[in-house]
Short mmCIF file of C-alpha atoms and ligand atoms in Angstrom, two decimals:
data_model
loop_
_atom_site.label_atom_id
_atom_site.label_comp_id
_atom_site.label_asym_id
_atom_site.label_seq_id
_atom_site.Cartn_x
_atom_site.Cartn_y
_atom_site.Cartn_z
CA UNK A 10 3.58 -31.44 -7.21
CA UNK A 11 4.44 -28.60 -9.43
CA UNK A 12 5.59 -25.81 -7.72
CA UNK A 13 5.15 -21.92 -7.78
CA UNK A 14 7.36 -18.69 -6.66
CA UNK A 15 5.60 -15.24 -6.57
CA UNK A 16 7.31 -11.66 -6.56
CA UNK A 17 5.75 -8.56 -5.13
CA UNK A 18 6.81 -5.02 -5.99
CA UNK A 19 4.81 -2.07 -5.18
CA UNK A 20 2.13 -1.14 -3.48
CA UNK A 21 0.24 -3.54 -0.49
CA UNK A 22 -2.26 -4.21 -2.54
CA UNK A 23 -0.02 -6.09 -5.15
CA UNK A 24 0.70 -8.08 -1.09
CA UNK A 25 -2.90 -9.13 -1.09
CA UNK A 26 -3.27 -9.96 -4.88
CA UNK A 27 -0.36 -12.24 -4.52
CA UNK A 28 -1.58 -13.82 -1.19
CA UNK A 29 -5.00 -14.16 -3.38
CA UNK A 30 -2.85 -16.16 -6.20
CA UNK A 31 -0.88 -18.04 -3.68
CA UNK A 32 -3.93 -19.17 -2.49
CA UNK A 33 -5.42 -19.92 -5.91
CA UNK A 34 -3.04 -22.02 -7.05
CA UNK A 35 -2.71 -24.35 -3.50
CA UNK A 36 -6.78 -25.02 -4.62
CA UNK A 37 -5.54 -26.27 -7.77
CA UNK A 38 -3.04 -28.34 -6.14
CA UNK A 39 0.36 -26.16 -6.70
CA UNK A 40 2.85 -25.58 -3.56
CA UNK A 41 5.31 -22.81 -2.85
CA UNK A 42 8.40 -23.12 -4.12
CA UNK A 43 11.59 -21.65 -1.91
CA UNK A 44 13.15 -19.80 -4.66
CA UNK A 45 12.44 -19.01 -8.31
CA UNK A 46 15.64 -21.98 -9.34
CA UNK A 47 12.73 -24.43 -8.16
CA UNK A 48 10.11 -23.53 -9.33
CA UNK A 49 7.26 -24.38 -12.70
CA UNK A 50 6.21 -21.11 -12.49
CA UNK A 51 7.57 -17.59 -11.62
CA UNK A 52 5.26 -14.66 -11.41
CA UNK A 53 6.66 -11.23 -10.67
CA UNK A 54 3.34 -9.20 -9.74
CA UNK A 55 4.87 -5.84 -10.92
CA UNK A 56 4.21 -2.11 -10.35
CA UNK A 57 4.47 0.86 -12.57
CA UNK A 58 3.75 3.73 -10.02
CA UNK A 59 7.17 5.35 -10.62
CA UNK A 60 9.59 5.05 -13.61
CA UNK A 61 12.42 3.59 -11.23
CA UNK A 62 9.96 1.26 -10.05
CA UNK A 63 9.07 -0.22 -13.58
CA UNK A 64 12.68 -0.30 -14.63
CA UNK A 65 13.56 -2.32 -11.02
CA UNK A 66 10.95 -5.32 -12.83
CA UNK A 67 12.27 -5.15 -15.75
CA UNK A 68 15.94 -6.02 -14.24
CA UNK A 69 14.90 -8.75 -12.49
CA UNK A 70 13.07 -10.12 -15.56
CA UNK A 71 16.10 -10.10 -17.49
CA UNK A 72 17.93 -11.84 -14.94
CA UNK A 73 15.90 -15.02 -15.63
CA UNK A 74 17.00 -15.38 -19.10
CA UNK A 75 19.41 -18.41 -18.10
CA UNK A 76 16.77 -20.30 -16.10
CA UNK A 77 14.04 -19.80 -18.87
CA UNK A 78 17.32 -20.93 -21.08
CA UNK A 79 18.10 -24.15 -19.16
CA UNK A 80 14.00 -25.30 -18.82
CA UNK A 81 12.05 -23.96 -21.63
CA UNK A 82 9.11 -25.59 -19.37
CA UNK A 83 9.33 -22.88 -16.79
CA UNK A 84 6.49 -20.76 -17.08
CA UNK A 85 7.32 -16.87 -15.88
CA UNK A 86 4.61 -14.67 -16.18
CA UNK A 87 3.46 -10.92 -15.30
CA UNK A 88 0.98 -9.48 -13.22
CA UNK A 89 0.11 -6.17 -11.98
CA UNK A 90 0.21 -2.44 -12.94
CA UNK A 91 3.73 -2.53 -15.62
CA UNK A 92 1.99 -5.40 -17.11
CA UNK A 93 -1.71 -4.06 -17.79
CA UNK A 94 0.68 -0.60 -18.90
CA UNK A 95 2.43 -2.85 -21.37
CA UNK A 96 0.21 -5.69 -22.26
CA UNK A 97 1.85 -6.80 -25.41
CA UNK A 98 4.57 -4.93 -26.01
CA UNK A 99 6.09 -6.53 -22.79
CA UNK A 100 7.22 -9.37 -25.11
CA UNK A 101 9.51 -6.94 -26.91
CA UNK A 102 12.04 -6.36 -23.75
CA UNK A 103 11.17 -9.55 -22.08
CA UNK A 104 10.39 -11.83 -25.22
CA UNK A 105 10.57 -15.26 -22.96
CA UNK A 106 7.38 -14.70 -20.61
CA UNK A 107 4.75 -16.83 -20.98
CA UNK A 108 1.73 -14.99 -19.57
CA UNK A 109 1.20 -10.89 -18.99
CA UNK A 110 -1.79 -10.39 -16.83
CA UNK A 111 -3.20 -6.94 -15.55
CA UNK A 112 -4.55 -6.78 -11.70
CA UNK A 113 -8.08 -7.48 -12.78
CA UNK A 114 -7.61 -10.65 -14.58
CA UNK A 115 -5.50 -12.48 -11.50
CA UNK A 116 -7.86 -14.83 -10.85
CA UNK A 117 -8.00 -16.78 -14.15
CA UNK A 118 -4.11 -17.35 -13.66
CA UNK A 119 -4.71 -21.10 -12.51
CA UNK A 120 -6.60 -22.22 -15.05
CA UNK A 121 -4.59 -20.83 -17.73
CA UNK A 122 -1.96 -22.64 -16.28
CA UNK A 123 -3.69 -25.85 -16.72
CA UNK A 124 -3.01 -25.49 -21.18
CA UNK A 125 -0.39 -22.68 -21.23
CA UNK A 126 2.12 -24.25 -23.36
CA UNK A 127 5.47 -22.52 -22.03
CA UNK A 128 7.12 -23.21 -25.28
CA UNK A 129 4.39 -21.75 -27.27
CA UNK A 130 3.18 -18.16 -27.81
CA UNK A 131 2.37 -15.91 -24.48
CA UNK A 132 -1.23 -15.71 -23.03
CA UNK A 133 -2.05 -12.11 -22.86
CA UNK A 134 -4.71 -10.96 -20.89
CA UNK A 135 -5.53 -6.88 -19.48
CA UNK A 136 -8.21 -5.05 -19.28
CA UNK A 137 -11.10 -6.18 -17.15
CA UNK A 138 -12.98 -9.24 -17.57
CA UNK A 139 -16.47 -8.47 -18.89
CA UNK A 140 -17.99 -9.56 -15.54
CA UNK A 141 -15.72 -7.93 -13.11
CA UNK A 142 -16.83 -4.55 -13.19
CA UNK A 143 -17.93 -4.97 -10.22
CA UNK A 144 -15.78 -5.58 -7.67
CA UNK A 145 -12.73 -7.93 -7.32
CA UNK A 146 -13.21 -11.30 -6.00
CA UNK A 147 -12.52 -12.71 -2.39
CA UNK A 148 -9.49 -13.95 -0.95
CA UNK A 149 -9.95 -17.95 -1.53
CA UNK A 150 -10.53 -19.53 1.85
CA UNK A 151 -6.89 -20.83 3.05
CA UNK A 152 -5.21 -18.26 0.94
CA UNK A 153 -1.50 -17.90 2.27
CA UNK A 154 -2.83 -14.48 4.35
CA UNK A 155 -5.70 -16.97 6.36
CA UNK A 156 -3.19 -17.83 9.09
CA UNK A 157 -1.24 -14.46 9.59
CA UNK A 158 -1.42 -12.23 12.47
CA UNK A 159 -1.89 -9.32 10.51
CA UNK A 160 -3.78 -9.35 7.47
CA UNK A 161 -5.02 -7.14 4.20
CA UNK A 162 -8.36 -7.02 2.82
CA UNK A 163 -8.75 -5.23 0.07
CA UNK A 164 -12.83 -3.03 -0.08
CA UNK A 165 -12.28 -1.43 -3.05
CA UNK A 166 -9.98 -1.29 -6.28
CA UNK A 167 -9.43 1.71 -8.73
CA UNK A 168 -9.61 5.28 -8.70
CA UNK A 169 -11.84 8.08 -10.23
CA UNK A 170 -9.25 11.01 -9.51
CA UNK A 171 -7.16 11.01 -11.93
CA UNK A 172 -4.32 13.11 -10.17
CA UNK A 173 -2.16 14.58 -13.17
CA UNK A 174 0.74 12.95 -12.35
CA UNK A 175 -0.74 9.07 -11.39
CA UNK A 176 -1.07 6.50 -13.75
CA UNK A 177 -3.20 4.25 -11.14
CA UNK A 178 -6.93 5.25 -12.59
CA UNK A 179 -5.60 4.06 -16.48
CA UNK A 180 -4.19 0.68 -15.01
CA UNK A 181 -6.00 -0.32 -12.08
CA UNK A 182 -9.60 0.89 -14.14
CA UNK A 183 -12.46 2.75 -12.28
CA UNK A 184 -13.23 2.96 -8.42
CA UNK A 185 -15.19 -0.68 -7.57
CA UNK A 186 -16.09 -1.67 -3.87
CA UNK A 187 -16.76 -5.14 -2.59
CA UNK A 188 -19.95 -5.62 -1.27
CA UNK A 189 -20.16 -5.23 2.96
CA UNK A 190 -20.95 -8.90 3.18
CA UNK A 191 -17.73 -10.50 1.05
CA UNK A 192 -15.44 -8.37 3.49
CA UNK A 193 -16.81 -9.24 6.73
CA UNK A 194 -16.72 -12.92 5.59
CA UNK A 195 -13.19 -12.53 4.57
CA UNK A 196 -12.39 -10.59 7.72
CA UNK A 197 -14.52 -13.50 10.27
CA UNK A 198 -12.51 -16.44 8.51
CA UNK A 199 -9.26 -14.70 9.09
CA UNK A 200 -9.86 -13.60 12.51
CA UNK A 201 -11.19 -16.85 13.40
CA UNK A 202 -7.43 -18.01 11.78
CA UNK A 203 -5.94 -16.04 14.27
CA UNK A 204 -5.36 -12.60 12.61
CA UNK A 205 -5.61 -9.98 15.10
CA UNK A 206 -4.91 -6.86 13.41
CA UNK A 207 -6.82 -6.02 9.98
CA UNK A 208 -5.55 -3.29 7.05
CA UNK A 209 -8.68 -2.54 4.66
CA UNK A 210 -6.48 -1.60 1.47
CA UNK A 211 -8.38 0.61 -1.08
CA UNK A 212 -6.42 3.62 -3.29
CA UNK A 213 -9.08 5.54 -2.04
CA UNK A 214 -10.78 2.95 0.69
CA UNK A 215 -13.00 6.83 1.92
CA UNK A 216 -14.66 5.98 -1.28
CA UNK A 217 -15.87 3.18 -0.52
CA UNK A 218 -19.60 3.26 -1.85
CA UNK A 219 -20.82 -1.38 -2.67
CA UNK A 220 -23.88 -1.26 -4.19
CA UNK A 221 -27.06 -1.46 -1.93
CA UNK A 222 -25.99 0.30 0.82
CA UNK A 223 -28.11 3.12 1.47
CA UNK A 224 -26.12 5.78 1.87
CA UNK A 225 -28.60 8.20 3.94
CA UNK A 226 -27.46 6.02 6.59
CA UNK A 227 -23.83 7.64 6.64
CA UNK A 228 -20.58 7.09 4.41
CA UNK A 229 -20.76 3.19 3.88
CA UNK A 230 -16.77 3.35 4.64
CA UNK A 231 -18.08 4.33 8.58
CA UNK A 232 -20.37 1.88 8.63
CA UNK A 233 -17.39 -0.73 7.67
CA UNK A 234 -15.65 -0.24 10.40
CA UNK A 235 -18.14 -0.36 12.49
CA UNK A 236 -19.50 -3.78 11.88
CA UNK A 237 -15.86 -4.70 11.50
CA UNK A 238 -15.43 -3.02 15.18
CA UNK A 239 -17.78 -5.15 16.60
CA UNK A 240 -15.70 -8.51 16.28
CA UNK A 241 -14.58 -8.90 19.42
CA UNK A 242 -11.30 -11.18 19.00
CA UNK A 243 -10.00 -8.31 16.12
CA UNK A 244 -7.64 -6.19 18.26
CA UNK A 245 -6.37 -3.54 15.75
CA UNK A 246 -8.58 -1.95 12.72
CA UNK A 247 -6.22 0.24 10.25
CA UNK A 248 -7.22 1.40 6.81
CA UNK A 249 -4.89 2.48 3.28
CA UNK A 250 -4.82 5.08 1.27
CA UNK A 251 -7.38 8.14 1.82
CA UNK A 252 -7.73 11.33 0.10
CA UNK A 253 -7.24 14.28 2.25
CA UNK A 254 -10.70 15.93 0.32
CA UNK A 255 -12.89 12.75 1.63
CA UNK A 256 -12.24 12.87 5.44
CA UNK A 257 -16.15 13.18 6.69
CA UNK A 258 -16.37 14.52 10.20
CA UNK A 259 -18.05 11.01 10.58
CA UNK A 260 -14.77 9.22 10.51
CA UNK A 261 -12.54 11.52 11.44
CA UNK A 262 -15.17 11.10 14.49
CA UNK A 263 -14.24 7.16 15.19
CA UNK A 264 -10.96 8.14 15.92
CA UNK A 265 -10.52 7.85 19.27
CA UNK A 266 -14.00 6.29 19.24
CA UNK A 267 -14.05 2.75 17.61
CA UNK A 268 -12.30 0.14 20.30
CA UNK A 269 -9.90 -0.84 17.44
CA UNK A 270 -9.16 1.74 15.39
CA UNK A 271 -5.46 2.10 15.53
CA UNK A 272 -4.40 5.45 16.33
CA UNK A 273 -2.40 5.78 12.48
CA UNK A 274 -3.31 7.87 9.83
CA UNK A 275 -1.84 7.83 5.95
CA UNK A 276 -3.23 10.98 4.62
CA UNK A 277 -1.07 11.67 1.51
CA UNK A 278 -0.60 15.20 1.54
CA UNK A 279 1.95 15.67 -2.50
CA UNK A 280 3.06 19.05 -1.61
CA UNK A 281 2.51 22.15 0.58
CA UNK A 282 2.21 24.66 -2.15
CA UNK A 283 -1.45 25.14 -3.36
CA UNK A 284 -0.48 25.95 -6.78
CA UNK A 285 0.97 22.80 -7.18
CA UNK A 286 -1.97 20.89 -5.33
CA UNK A 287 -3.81 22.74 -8.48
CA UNK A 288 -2.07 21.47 -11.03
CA UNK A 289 -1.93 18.18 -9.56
CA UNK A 290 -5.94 18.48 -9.56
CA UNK A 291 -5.68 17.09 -5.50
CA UNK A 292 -8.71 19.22 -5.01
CA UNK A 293 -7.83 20.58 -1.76
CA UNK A 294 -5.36 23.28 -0.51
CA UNK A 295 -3.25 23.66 2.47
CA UNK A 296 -5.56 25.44 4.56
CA UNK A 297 -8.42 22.15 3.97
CA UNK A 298 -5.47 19.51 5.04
CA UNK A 299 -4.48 21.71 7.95
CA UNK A 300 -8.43 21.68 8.98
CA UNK A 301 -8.86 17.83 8.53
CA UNK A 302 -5.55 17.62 10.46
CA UNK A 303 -6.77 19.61 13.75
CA UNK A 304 -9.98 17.83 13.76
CA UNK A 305 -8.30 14.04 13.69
CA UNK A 306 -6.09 15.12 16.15
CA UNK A 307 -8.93 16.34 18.20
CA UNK A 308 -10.52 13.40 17.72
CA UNK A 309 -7.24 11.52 18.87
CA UNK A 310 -4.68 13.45 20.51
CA UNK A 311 -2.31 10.63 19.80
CA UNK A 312 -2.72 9.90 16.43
CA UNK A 313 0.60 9.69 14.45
CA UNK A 314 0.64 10.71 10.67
CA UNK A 315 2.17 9.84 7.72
CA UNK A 316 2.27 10.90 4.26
CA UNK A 317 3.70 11.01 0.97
CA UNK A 318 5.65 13.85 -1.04
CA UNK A 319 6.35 14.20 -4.54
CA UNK A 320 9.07 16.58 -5.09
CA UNK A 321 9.74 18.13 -8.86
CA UNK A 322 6.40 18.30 -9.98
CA UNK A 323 6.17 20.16 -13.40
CA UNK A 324 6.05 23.77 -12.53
CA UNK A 325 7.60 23.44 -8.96
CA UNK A 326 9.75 26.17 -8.14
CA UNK A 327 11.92 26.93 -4.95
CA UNK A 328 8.71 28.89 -3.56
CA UNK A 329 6.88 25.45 -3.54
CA UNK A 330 9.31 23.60 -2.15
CA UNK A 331 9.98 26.08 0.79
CA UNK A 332 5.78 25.64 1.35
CA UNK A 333 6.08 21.83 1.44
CA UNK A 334 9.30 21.74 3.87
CA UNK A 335 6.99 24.36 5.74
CA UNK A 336 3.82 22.16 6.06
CA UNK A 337 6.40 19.33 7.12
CA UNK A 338 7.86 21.59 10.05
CA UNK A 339 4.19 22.34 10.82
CA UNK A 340 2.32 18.95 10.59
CA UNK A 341 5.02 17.43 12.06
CA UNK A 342 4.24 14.00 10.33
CA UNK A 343 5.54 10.91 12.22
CA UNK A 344 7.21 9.26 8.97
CA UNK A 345 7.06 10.68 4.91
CA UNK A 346 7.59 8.61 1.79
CA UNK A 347 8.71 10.64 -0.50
CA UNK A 348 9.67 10.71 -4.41
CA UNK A 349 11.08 12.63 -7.26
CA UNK A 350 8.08 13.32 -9.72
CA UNK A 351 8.65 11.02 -12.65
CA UNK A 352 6.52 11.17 -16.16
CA UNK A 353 4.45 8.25 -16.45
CA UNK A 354 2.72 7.25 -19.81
CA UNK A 355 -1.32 8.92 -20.58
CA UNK A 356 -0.84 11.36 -17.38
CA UNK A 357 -1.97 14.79 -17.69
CA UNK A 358 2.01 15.89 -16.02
CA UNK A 359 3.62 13.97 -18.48
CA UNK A 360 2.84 16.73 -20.99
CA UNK A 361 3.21 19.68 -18.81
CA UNK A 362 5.88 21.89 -19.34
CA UNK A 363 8.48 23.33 -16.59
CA UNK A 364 9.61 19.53 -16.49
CA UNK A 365 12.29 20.00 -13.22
CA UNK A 366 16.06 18.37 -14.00
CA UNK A 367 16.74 15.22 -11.91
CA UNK A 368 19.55 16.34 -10.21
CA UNK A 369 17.34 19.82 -8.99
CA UNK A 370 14.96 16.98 -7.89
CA UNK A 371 17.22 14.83 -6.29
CA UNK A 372 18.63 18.03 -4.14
CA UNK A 373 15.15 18.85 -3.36
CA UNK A 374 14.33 15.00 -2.21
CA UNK A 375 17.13 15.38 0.34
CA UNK A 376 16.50 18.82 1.74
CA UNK A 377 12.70 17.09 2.32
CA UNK A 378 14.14 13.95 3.86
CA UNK A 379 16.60 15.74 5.87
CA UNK A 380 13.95 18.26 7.29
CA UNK A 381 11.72 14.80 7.99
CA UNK A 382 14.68 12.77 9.37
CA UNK A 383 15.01 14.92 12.12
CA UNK A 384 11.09 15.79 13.11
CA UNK A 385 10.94 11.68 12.85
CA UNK A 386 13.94 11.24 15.39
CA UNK A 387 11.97 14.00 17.75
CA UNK A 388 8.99 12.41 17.75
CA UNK A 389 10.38 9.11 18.23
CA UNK A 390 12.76 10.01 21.12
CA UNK A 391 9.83 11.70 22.70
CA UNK A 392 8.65 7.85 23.21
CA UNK A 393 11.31 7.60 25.71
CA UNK A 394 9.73 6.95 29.46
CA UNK A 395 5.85 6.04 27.75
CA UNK A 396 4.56 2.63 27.70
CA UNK A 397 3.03 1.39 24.55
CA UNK A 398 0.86 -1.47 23.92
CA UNK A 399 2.92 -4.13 21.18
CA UNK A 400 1.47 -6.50 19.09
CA UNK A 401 4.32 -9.21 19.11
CA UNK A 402 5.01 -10.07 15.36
CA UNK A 403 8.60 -12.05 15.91
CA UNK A 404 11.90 -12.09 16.75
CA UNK A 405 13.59 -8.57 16.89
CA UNK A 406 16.51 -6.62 15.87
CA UNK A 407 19.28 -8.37 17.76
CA UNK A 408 19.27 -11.79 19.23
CA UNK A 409 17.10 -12.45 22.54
CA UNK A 410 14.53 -9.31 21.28
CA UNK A 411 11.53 -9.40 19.93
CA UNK A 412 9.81 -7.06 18.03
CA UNK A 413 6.31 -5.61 17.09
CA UNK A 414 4.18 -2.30 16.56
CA UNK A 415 2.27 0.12 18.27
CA UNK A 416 -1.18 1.22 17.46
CA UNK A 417 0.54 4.28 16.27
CA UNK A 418 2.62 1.65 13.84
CA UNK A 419 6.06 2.63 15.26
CA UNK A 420 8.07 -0.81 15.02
CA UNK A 421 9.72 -1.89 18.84
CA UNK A 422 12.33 -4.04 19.73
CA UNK A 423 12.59 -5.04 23.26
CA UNK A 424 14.09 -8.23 25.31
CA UNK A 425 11.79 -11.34 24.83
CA UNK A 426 11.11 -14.69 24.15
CA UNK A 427 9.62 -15.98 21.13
CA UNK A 428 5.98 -17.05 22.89
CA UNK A 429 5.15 -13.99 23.21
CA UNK A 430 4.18 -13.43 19.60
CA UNK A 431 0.91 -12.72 19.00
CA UNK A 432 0.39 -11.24 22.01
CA UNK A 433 -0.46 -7.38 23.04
CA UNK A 434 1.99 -6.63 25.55
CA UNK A 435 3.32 -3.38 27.34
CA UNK A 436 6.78 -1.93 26.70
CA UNK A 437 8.46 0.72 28.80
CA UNK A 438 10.17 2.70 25.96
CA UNK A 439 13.68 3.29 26.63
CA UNK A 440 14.64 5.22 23.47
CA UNK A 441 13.93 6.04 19.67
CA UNK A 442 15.70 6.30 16.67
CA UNK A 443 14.42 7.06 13.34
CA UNK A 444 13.24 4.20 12.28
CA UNK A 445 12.52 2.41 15.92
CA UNK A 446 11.89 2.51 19.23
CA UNK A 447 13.93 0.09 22.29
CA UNK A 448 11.95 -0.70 25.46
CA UNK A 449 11.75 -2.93 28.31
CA UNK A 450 8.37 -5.17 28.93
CA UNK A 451 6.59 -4.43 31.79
CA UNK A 452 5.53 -7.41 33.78
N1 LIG B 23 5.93 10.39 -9.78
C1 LIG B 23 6.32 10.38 -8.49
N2 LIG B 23 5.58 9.92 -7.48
C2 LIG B 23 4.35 9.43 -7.79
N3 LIG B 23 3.39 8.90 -7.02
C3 LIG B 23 2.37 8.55 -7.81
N4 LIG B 23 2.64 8.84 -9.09
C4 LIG B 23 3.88 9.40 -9.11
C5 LIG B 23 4.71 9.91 -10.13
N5 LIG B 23 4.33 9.93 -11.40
C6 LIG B 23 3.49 8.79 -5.56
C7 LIG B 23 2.41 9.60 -4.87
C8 LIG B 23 1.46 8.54 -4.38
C9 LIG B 23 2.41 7.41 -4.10
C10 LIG B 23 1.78 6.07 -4.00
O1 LIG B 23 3.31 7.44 -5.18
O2 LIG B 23 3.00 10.28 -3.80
O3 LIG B 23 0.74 8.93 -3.24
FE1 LIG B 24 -3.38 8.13 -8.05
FE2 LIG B 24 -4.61 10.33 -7.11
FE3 LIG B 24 -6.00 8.04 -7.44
FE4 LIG B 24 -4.16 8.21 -5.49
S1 LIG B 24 -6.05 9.46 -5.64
S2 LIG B 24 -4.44 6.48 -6.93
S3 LIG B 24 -2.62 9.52 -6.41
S4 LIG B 24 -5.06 9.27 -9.05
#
């Protein structure tokens, strides 16, 4: 049986497209492979979000060399964001891959594989299929996600917002949404696999808009997770990434309303200054995050936030930074990933001037990770004496724990035996830390 070892940098999404290919390929017959030294095929599904994050792929691609070198019948290949970026051109700092295939042509992997000679010339395939625009294609039934207790599916791909500094809309194509019924099939067969907690992944999932749905009925995103409320064995309902100017008062309504709607919010904020929203084109301003803010946490006084920061924007000056460490102090987000602006190719930034050195950015990154390290480690401790409600995932920190999260997606570790996984079970929370919380269950 030929064998297969997959990748993943990046983004969850590039999670679920691998679980889709890993569950391609066992249709056609191929099984995992423990490592890449055993396997046919290598695929590193790659990302291109970030400079640093492109570079990281391009390492690890070099390091095959001497395993391509010892079988020149192993078959390494590309997917993802770097390779649609590259396409070609890939070949001239990796020249031994075999196949360089963008996110929507993933599916067409296994039957490639079926003539790809790996001594021969590369298959190259990006852009979209002339078929697919419109929406990407199910997970296969008994795709490597089908059995796990907490699952992706992905509603929609793409992006129409073209934020000056993100290279997502030029790689990952125009905003596309699966229709209502392909995601509530996906999401029965994996519930009725045992997955308990569901994350629809989107880069803008508010957006969601499949064709047919009449949308004088509400935002067809709402009406998602409603339906998808309604199965009764799903315990936990989350959703990935939304723009802060689509929040309708409709769903920041089911907050605190829907029965498993996890009480977590990713609400990428970019920066606190408004000029520098601006130029980023985010098309809102402090004073319209701060609003959508109040009313979620109205909706659910417990909701915990997170969000992510760019810091060194082109332009950004000390004043903009001192508003972003100010709407951190004043949000008080519950975690922050954050990142030093870097050019990435076609992007509106990328040709801005006031380009900020990398060492200014790097002593801005840690003045906004310090501020968030402690308001984290606040929050956190303030767990200390609540009891939470933990979906078991497996064994914990240090031997004879288990761990799991909280609605609010803190991570806990607490004294356990292994059956409890997959179970919902409250934890007396002893103490937190900054990245997790220590408890006691309560019998
Ligand atoms: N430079 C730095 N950070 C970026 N992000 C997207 N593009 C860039 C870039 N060019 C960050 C944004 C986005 C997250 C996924 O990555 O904060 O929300
Ligand atoms: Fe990139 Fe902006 Fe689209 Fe997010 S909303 S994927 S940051 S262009």
């Amino acid at each position: 049986m030929k064998q297969y070892f997959i990748s993943t940098f990046g983004c969850q999404m590039n999670v679920y497209d691998s679980g889709r290919l890993a569950g391609l390929l066992a249709a056609k017959g191929w099984s995992p492979a423990g490592g890449n030294d055993k396997a046919d095929f290598i695929f590193l599904n790659t990302c291109s979000i970030r400079e640093k994050a492109a570079q990281k792929v391009i390492s690890r691609l070099k390091g095959l060399k001497p395993l391509k070198k010892r079988n020149p019948d192993l078959i390494i290949g590309v997917g993802g964001c770097l390779a649609e970026q590259e396409g070609r051109e890939f070949l001239g700092k990796v020249p031994f891959l075999s196949l360089i295939t963008g996110p929507g042509r993933l599916a067409e992997i296994p039957e490639i594989l079926e003539t790809l000679d790996p001594r021969g010339p590369a298959v190259i395939l990006t852009g979209q299929t002339p078929d697919s625009e419109s929406a990407p294609e199910p997970c296969p039934a008994g795709g490597s996600a089908a059995s796990a207790l907490s699952s992706f599916i992905t509603v929609m791909e793409g992006c129409d917002n073209f934020c000056a500094y993100c290279v997502v809309p030029y790689l990952r194509g125009r905003e596309k949404s699966r229709p209502l019924k392909d995601i509530l099939s996906e999401a029965e067969s994996l519930i009725s696999g045992g997955c308990r907690e569901i994350t629809l992944l989107g880069q803008n999932v508010n957006s969601y808009a499949p064709d047919g749905l009449d949308s004088k009925k509400g935002p067809a995103f709402v009406r998602l997770l409603k339906e998808l409320d309604s199965y009764k064995e799903l315990w936990r309902l989350r959703f990935t990434t939304s723009h802060p100017k689509d929040f309708p008062p409709e769903l920041i309504g089911l907050f605190g309303d829907l029965r498993t709607l996890a009480p977590h919010l990713h609400l990428p904020l970019q920066s606190g200054s408004d000029r520098i929203l601006k130029a980023m084109g985010r098309r809102y301003d402090r004073a319209g995050y701060l609003k959508t803010v109040t009313a979620l946490r109205r909706a659910e006084p417990d909701l915990a936030l997170s969000t992510d920061i760019i810091v060194g924007f082109p332009g950004e000056d000390e004043r903009d930074l001192e508003m972003t460490l100010e709407m951190l102090a004043q949000v008080r987000f519950d975690s922050i990933y954050s990142f030093m602006y870097s050019d990435r190719p076609q992007t509106k930034a990328a040709l801005m001037p006031g380009k900020v050195a990398e060492t200014e950015k790097a002593r801005r990154l840690g003045q906004v990770q310090n501020l968030q390290k402690a308001v984290t480690l606040e929050i956190n401790e303030s767990y200390a004496g609540r009891t939470v409600e933990v979906l078991v995932a497996g064994p914990g920190r240090e031997k004879g724990q288990m761990s799991g999260r909280t609605g609010s997606l803190k991570t806990v570790n607490f004294p356990g035996s292994p059956d409890l996984c997959g179970r919902l079970v409250p934890v007396r929370i002893e103490s937190g830390w900054t990245a997790s919380l220590l408890g006691q269950l309560v019998s």
